[in-house]
mmCIF file of C-alpha atoms and ligand atoms in Angstrom:
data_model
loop_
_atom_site.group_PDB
_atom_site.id
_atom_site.type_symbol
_atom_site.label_atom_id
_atom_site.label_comp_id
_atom_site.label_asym_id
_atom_site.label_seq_id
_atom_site.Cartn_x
_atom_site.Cartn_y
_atom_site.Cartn_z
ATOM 1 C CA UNK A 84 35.839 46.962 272.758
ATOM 2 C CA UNK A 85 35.561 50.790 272.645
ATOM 3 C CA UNK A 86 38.111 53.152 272.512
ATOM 4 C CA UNK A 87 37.777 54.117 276.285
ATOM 5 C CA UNK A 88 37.967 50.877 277.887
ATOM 6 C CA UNK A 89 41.087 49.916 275.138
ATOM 7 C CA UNK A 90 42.679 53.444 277.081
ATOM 8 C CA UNK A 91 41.404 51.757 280.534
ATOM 9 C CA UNK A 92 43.524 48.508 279.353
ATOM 10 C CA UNK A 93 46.646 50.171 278.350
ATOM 11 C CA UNK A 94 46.497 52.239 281.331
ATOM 12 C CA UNK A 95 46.287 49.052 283.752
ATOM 13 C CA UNK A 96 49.392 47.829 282.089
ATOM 14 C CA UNK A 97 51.563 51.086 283.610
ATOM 15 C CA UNK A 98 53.978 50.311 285.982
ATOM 16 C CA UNK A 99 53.190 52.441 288.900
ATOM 17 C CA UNK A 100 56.079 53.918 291.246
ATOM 18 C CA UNK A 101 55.307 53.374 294.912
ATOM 19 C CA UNK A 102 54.395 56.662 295.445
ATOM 20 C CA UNK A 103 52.392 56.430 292.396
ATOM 21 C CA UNK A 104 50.243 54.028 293.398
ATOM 22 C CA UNK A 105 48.899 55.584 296.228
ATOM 23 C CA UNK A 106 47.655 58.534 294.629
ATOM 24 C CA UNK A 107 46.161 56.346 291.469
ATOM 25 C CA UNK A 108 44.122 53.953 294.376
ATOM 26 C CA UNK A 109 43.420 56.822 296.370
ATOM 27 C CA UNK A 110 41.290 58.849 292.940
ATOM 28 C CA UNK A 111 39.619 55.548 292.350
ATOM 29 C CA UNK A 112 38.916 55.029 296.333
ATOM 30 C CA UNK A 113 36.902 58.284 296.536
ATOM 31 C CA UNK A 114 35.474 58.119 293.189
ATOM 32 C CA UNK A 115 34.244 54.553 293.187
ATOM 33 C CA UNK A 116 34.956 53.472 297.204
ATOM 34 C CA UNK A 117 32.616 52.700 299.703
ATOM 35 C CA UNK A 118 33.174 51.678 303.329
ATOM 36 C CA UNK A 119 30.315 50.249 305.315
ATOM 37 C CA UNK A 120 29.658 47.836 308.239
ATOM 38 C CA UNK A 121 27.964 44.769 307.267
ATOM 39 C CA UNK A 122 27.656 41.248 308.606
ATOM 40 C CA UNK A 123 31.453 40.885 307.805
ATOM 41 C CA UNK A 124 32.193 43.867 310.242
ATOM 42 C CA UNK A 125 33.838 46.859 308.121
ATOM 43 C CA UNK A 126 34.451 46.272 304.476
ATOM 44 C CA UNK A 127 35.737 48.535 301.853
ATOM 45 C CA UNK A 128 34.015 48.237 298.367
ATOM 46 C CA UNK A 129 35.369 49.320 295.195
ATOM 47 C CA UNK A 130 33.054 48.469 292.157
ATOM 48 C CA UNK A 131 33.644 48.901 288.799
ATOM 49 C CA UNK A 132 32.206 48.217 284.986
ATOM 50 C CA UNK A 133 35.973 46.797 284.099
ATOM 51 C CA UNK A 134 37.097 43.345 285.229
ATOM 52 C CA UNK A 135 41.253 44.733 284.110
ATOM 53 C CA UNK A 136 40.623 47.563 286.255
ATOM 54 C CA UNK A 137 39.190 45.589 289.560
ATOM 55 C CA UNK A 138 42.133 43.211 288.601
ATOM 56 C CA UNK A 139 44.470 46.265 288.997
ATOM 57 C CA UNK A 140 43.014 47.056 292.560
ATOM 58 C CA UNK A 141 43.215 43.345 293.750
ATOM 59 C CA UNK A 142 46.692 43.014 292.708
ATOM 60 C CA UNK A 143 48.161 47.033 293.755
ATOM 61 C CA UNK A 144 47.036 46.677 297.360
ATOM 62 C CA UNK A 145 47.846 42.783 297.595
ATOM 63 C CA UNK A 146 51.495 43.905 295.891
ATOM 64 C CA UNK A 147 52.759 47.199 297.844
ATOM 65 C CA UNK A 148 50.664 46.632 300.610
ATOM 66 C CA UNK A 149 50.283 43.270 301.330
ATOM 67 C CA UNK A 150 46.369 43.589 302.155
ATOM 68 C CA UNK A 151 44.588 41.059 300.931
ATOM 69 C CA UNK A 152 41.074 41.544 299.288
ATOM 70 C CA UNK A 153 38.524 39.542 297.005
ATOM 71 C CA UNK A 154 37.059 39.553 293.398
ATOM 72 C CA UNK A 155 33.463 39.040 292.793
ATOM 73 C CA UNK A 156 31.541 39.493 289.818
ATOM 74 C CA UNK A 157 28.236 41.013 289.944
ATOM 75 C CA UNK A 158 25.850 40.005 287.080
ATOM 76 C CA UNK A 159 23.434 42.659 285.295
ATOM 77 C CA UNK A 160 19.664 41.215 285.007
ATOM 78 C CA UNK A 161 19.281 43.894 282.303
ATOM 79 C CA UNK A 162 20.150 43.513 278.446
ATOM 80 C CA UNK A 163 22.544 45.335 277.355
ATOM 81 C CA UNK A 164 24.280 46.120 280.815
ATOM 82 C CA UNK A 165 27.443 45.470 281.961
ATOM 83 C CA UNK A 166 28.416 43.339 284.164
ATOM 84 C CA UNK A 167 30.176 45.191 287.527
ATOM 85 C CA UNK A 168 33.154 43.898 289.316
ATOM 86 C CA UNK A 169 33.726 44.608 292.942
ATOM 87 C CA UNK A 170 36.887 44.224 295.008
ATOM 88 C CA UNK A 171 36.358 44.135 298.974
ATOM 89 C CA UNK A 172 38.893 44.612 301.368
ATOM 90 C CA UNK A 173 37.291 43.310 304.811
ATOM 91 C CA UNK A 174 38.053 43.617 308.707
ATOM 92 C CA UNK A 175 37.905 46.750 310.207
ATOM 93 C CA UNK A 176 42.219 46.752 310.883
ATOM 94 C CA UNK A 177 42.580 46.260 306.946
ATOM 95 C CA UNK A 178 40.239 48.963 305.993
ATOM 96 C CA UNK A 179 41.804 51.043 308.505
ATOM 97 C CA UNK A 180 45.165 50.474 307.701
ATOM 98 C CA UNK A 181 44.346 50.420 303.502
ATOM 99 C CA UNK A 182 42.918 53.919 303.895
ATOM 100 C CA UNK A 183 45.661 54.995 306.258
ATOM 101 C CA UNK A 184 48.181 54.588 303.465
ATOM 102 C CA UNK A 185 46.233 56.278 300.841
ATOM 103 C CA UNK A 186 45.719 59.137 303.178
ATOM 104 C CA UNK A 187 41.763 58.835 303.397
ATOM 105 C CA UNK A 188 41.619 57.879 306.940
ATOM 106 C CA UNK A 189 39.272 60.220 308.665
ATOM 107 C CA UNK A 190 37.162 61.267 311.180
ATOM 108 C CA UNK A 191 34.187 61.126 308.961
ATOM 109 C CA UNK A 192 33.009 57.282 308.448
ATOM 110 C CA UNK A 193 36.791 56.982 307.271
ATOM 111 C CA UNK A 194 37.149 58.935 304.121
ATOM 112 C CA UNK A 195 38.211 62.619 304.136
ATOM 113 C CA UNK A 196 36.831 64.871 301.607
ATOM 114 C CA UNK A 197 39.855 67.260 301.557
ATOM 115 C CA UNK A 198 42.699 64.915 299.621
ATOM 116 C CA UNK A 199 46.006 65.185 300.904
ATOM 117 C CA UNK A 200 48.848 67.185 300.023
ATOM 118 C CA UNK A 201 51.186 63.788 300.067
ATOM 119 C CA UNK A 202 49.012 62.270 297.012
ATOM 120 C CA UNK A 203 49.831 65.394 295.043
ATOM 121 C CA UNK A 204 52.938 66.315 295.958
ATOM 122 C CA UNK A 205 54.979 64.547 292.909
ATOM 123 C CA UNK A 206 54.688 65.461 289.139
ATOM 124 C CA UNK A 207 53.873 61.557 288.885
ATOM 125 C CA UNK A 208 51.519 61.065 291.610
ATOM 126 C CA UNK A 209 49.823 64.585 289.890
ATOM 127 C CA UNK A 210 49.412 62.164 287.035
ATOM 128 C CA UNK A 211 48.730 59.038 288.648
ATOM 129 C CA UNK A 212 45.847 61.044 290.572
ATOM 130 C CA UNK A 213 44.314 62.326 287.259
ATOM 131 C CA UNK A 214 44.785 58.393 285.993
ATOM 132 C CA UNK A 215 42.664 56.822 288.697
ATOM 133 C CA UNK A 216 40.272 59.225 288.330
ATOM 134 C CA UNK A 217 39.974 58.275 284.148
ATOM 135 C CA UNK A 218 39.888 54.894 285.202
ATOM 136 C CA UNK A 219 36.905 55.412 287.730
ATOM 137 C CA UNK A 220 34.971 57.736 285.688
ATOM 138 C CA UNK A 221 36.257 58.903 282.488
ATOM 139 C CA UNK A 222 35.306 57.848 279.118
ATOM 140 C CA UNK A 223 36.485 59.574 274.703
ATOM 141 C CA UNK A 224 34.689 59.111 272.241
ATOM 142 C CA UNK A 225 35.876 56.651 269.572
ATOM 143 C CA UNK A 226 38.233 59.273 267.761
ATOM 144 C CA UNK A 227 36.719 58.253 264.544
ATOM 145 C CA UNK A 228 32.985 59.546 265.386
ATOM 146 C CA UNK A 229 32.029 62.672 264.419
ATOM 147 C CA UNK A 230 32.515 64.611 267.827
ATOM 148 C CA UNK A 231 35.882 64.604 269.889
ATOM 149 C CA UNK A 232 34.783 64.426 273.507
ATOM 150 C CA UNK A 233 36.718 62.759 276.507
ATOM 151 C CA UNK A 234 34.933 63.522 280.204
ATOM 152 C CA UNK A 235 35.245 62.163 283.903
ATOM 153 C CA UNK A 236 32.467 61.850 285.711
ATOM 154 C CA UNK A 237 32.678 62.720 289.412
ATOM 155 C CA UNK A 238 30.043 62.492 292.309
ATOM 156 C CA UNK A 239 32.573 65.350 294.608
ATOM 157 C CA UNK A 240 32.335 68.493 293.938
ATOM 158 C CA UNK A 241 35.812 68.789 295.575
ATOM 159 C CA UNK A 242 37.217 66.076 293.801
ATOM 160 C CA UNK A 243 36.207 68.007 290.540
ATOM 161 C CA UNK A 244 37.998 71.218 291.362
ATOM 162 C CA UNK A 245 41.339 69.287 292.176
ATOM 163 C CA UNK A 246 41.285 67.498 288.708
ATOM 164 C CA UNK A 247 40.432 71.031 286.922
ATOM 165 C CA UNK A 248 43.620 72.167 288.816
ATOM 166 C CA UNK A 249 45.909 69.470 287.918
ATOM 167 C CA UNK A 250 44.951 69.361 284.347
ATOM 168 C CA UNK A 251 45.535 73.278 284.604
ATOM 169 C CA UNK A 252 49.086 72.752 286.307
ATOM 170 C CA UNK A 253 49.546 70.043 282.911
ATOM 171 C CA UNK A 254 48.248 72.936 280.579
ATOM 172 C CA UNK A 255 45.214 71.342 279.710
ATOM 173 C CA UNK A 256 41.987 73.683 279.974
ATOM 174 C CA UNK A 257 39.693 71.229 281.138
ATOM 175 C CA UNK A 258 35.666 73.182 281.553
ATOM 176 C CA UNK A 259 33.532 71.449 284.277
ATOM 177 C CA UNK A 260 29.365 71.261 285.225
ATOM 178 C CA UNK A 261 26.977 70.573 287.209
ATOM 179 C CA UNK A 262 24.984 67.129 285.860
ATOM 180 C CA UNK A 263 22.365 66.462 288.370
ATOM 181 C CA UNK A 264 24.058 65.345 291.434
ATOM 182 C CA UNK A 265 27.340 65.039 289.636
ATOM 183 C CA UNK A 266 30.397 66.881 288.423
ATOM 184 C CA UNK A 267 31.276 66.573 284.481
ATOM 185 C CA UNK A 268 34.733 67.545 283.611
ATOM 186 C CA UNK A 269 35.235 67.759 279.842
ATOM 187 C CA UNK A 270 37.012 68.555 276.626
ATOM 188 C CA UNK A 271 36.141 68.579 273.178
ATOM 189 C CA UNK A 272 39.380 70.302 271.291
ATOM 190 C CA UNK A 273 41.145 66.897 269.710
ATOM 191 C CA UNK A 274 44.240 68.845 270.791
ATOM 192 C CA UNK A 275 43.572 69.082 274.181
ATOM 193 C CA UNK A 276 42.758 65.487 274.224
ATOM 194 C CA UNK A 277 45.672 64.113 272.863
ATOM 195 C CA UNK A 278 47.537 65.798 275.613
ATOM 196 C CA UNK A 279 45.545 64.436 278.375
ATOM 197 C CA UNK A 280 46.233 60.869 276.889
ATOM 198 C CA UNK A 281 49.798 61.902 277.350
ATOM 199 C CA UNK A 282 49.483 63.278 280.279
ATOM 200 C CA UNK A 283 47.602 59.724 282.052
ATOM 201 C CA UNK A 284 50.039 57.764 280.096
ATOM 202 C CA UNK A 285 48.207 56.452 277.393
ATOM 203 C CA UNK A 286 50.750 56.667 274.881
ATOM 204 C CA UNK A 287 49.703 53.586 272.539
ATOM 205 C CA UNK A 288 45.969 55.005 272.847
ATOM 206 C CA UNK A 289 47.590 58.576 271.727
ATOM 207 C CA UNK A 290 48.554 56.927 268.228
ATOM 208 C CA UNK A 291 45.544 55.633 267.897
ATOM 209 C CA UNK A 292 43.547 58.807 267.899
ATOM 210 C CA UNK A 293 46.003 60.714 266.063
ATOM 211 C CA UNK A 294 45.947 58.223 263.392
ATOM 212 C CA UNK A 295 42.228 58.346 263.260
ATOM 213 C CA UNK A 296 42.181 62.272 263.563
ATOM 214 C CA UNK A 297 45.144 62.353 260.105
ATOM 215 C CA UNK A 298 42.618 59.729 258.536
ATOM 216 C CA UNK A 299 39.419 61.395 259.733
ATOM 217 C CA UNK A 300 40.935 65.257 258.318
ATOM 218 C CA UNK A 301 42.273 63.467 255.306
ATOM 219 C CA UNK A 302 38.454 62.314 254.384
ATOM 220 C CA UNK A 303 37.072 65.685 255.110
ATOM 221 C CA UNK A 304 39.416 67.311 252.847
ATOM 222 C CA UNK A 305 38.836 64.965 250.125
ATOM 223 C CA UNK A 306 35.130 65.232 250.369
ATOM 224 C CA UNK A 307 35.635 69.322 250.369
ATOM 225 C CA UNK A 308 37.492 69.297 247.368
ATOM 226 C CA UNK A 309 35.129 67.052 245.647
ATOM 227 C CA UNK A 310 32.176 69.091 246.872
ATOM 228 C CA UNK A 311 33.599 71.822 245.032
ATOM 229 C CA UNK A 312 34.663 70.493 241.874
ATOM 230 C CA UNK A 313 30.961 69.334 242.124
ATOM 231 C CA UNK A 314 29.906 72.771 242.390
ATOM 232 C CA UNK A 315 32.155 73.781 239.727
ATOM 233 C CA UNK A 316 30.805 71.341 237.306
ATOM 234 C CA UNK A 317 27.496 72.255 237.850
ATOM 235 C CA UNK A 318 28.503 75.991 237.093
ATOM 236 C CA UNK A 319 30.035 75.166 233.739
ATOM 237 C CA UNK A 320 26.766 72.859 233.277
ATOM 238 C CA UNK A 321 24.605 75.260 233.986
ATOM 239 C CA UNK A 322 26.622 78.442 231.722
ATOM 240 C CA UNK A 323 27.017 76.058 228.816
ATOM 241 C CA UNK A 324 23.211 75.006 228.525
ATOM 242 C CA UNK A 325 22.261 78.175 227.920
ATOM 243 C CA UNK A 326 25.323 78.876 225.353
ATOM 244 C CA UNK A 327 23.707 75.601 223.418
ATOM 245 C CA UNK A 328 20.085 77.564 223.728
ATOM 246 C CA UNK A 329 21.295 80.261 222.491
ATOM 247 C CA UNK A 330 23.018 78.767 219.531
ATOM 248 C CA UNK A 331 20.478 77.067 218.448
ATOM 249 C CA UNK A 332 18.748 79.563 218.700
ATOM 250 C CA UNK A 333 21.065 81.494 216.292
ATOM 251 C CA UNK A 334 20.527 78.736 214.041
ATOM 252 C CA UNK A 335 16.554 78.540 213.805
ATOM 253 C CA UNK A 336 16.441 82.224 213.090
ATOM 254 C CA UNK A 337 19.334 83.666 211.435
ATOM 255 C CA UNK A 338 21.595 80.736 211.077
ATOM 256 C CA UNK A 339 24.843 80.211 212.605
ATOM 257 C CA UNK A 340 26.851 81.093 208.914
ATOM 258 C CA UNK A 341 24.908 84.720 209.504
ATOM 259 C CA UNK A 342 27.909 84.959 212.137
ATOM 260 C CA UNK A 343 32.014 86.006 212.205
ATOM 261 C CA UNK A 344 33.730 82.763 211.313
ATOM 262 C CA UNK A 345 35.086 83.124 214.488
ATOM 263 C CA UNK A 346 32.166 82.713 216.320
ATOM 264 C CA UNK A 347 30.979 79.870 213.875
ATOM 265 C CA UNK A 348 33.840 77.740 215.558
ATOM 266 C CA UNK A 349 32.944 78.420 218.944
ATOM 267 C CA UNK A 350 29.514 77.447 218.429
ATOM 268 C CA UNK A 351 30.571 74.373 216.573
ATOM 269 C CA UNK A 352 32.572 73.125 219.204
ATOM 270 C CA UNK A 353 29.906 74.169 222.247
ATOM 271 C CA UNK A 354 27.143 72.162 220.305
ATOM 272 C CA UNK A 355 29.542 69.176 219.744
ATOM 273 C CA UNK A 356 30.580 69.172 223.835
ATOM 274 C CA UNK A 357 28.244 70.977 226.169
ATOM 275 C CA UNK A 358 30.651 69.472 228.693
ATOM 276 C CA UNK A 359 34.015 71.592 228.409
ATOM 277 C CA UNK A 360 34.891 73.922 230.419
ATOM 278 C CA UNK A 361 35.836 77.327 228.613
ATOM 279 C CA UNK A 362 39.998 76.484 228.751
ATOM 280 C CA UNK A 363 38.961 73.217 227.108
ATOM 281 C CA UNK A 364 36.832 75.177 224.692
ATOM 282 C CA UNK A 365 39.869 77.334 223.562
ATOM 283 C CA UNK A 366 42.189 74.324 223.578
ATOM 284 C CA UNK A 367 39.988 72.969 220.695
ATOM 285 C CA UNK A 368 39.994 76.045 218.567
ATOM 286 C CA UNK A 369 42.818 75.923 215.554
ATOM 287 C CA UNK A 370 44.827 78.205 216.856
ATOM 288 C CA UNK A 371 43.649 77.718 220.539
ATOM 289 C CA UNK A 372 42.151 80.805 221.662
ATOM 290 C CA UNK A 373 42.707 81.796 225.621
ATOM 291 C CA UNK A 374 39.929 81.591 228.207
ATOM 292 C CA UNK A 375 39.127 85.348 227.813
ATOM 293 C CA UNK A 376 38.796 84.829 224.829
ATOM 294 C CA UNK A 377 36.354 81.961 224.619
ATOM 295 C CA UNK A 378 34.290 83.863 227.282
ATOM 296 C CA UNK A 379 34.907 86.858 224.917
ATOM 297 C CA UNK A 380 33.198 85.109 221.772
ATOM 298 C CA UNK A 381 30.461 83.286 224.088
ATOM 299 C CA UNK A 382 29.233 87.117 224.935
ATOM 300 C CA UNK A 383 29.173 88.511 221.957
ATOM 301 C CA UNK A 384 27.271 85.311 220.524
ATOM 302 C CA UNK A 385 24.849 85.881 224.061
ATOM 303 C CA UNK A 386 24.002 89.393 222.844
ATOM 304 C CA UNK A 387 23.413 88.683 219.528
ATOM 305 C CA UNK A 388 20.708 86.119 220.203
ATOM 306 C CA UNK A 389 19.620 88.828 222.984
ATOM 307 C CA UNK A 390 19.144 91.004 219.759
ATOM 308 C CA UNK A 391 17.397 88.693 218.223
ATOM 309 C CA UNK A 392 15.356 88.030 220.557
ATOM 310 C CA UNK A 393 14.374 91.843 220.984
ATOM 311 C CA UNK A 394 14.640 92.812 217.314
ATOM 312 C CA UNK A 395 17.886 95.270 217.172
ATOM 313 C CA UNK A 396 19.619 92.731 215.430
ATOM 314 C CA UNK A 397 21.180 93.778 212.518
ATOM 315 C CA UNK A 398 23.089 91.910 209.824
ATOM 316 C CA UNK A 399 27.069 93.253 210.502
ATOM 317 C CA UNK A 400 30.208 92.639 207.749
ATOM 318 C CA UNK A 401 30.445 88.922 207.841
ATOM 319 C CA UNK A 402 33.954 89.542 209.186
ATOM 320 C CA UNK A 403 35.646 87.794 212.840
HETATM 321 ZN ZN1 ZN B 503 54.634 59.435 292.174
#
């Protein structure tokens, strides 16, 4: 199961107050509702990808409103499709009297486009509005990919600019667009999306993505820290074989005892572990010498095969 229809689950478990309910059936009405005539005179469809969520329409208008309606399941021909699940409440006096109490009754073949004050009037029915419209059309990403992204699809226009004013009134700065004949509402901030979950109700969902997000931040941390010890490493890689070149260098023309004792055991040490970092170089001197102080000696033995090299080199006292 994905993380969006686990949400859709959890959120069909809520215990809706009366008022509630209206304003949940009423979003998923206009998002996913149809009314037409037929053979069996009016009928009201509401389809859906989500046999909980058709479950959750049969039984809230059967429940508070004591309409009665049916279940069927439509099959998908093609792989990798969904089946869709369809509730229909039929006879024109139930559709009538169904949309009636959601407030969609109108003149216009019986849904309004404006939604009514009454479904928003509550701070519960504000979220129970925003709810039925997740559970219609909304979808997050698995909180464990590598994008956060949580969007409801809708096919109003009208119905978009509500739900970008409710999220607004719950502090959540939700951006909308135009998507071919559709209206995408969207966020992508992790922040903003654990809020909506909060604000829909989707508490056990919330955990989930924060978890992921702790885990997810935790991993990219680790891998930054590694990346640059790795980058570190290379660097002390890199500066310590040319120290070794340039040693044994030293030793091919001059000789290493042509240098200060002091630089003697430097280059001892670099030629018996190319891999130590300059602290770890000092710490093996007797007595250990400070990093400056490696980095000091590693210099002067630099130049010197630089003179070399060039021919200013000139024997100095033997002394550190
Ligand atoms: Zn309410």
């Amino acid at each position: 199961m994905s993380f969006a229809s686990d949400i859709k689950s959890e959120l069909c478990r809520i215990k809706s107050h009366d008022c509630c309910i209206k304003s949940e059936l009423a979003a998923l009405f206009l998002i996913n509702g149809t009314v037409q005539i037929n053979s069996k005179g009016m009928v009201l469809n509401v389809t859906t990808e989500n046999a909980t969520i058709a479950k959750r329409i049969y039984t809230l208008i059967k429940d508070a409103f004591s309409i009665n309606g049916s279940i069927f399941v439509k099959r998908k021909t093609r792989l990798k499709k969904n089946n869709s699940y369809l509730v229909e409440v039929s006879g024109k006096e139930n559709v009538e009297n169904l949309l009636d109490i959601l407030h969609l009754l109108g003149r216009d073949e019986g849904v309004k486009e404006r939604i009514h004050k009454m479904l928003l009037r509550k701070k519960c029915c504000k979220r129970a509005f925003i709810r039925g419209s997740f559970l219609a059309a909304g979808s997050v990403n698995n909180p464990d990919s590598t994008t956060y992204h949580c969007e409801i699809n809708v096919g109003s226009q009208n119905h978009c600019e509500y739900l970008v004013d409710l999220c607004k009134h719950f502090e959540i700065p939700v951006k909308s667009f135009q998507r071919r004949s559709h209206y995408v509402l969207y966020l992508k901030d992790s922040d903003d999306i654990v809020d909506f979950l909060n604000v829909i109700g989707a508490h056990n969902a919330l955990l989930t993505f924060e978890n992921a997000r702790v885990y997810k931040e935790m991993r990219n941390q680790v891998n930054r820290v590694v990346n640059c010890e790795t980058a570190n490493l290379n660097k002390i890689v890199d500066a310590s074989h040319k120290q070794v070149e340039q040693i044994n260098y030293i030793e091919e023309t001059i000789g290493l005892n042509s240098l200060p004792q002091s630089l003697i055991e430097v280059a001892l040490e670099r030629l018996n572990d190319p891999s130590l970092s300059l602290k770890e170089l000092g710490e093996r001197l007797n007595p250990p010498v400070g990093k400056s102080g490696i980095n000091h000696r590693l210099k002067r033995i630099e130049k010197i095969a630089d003179e070399i090299r060039t021919g200013k080199y000139k024997q100095k006292n033997k002394k550190g």
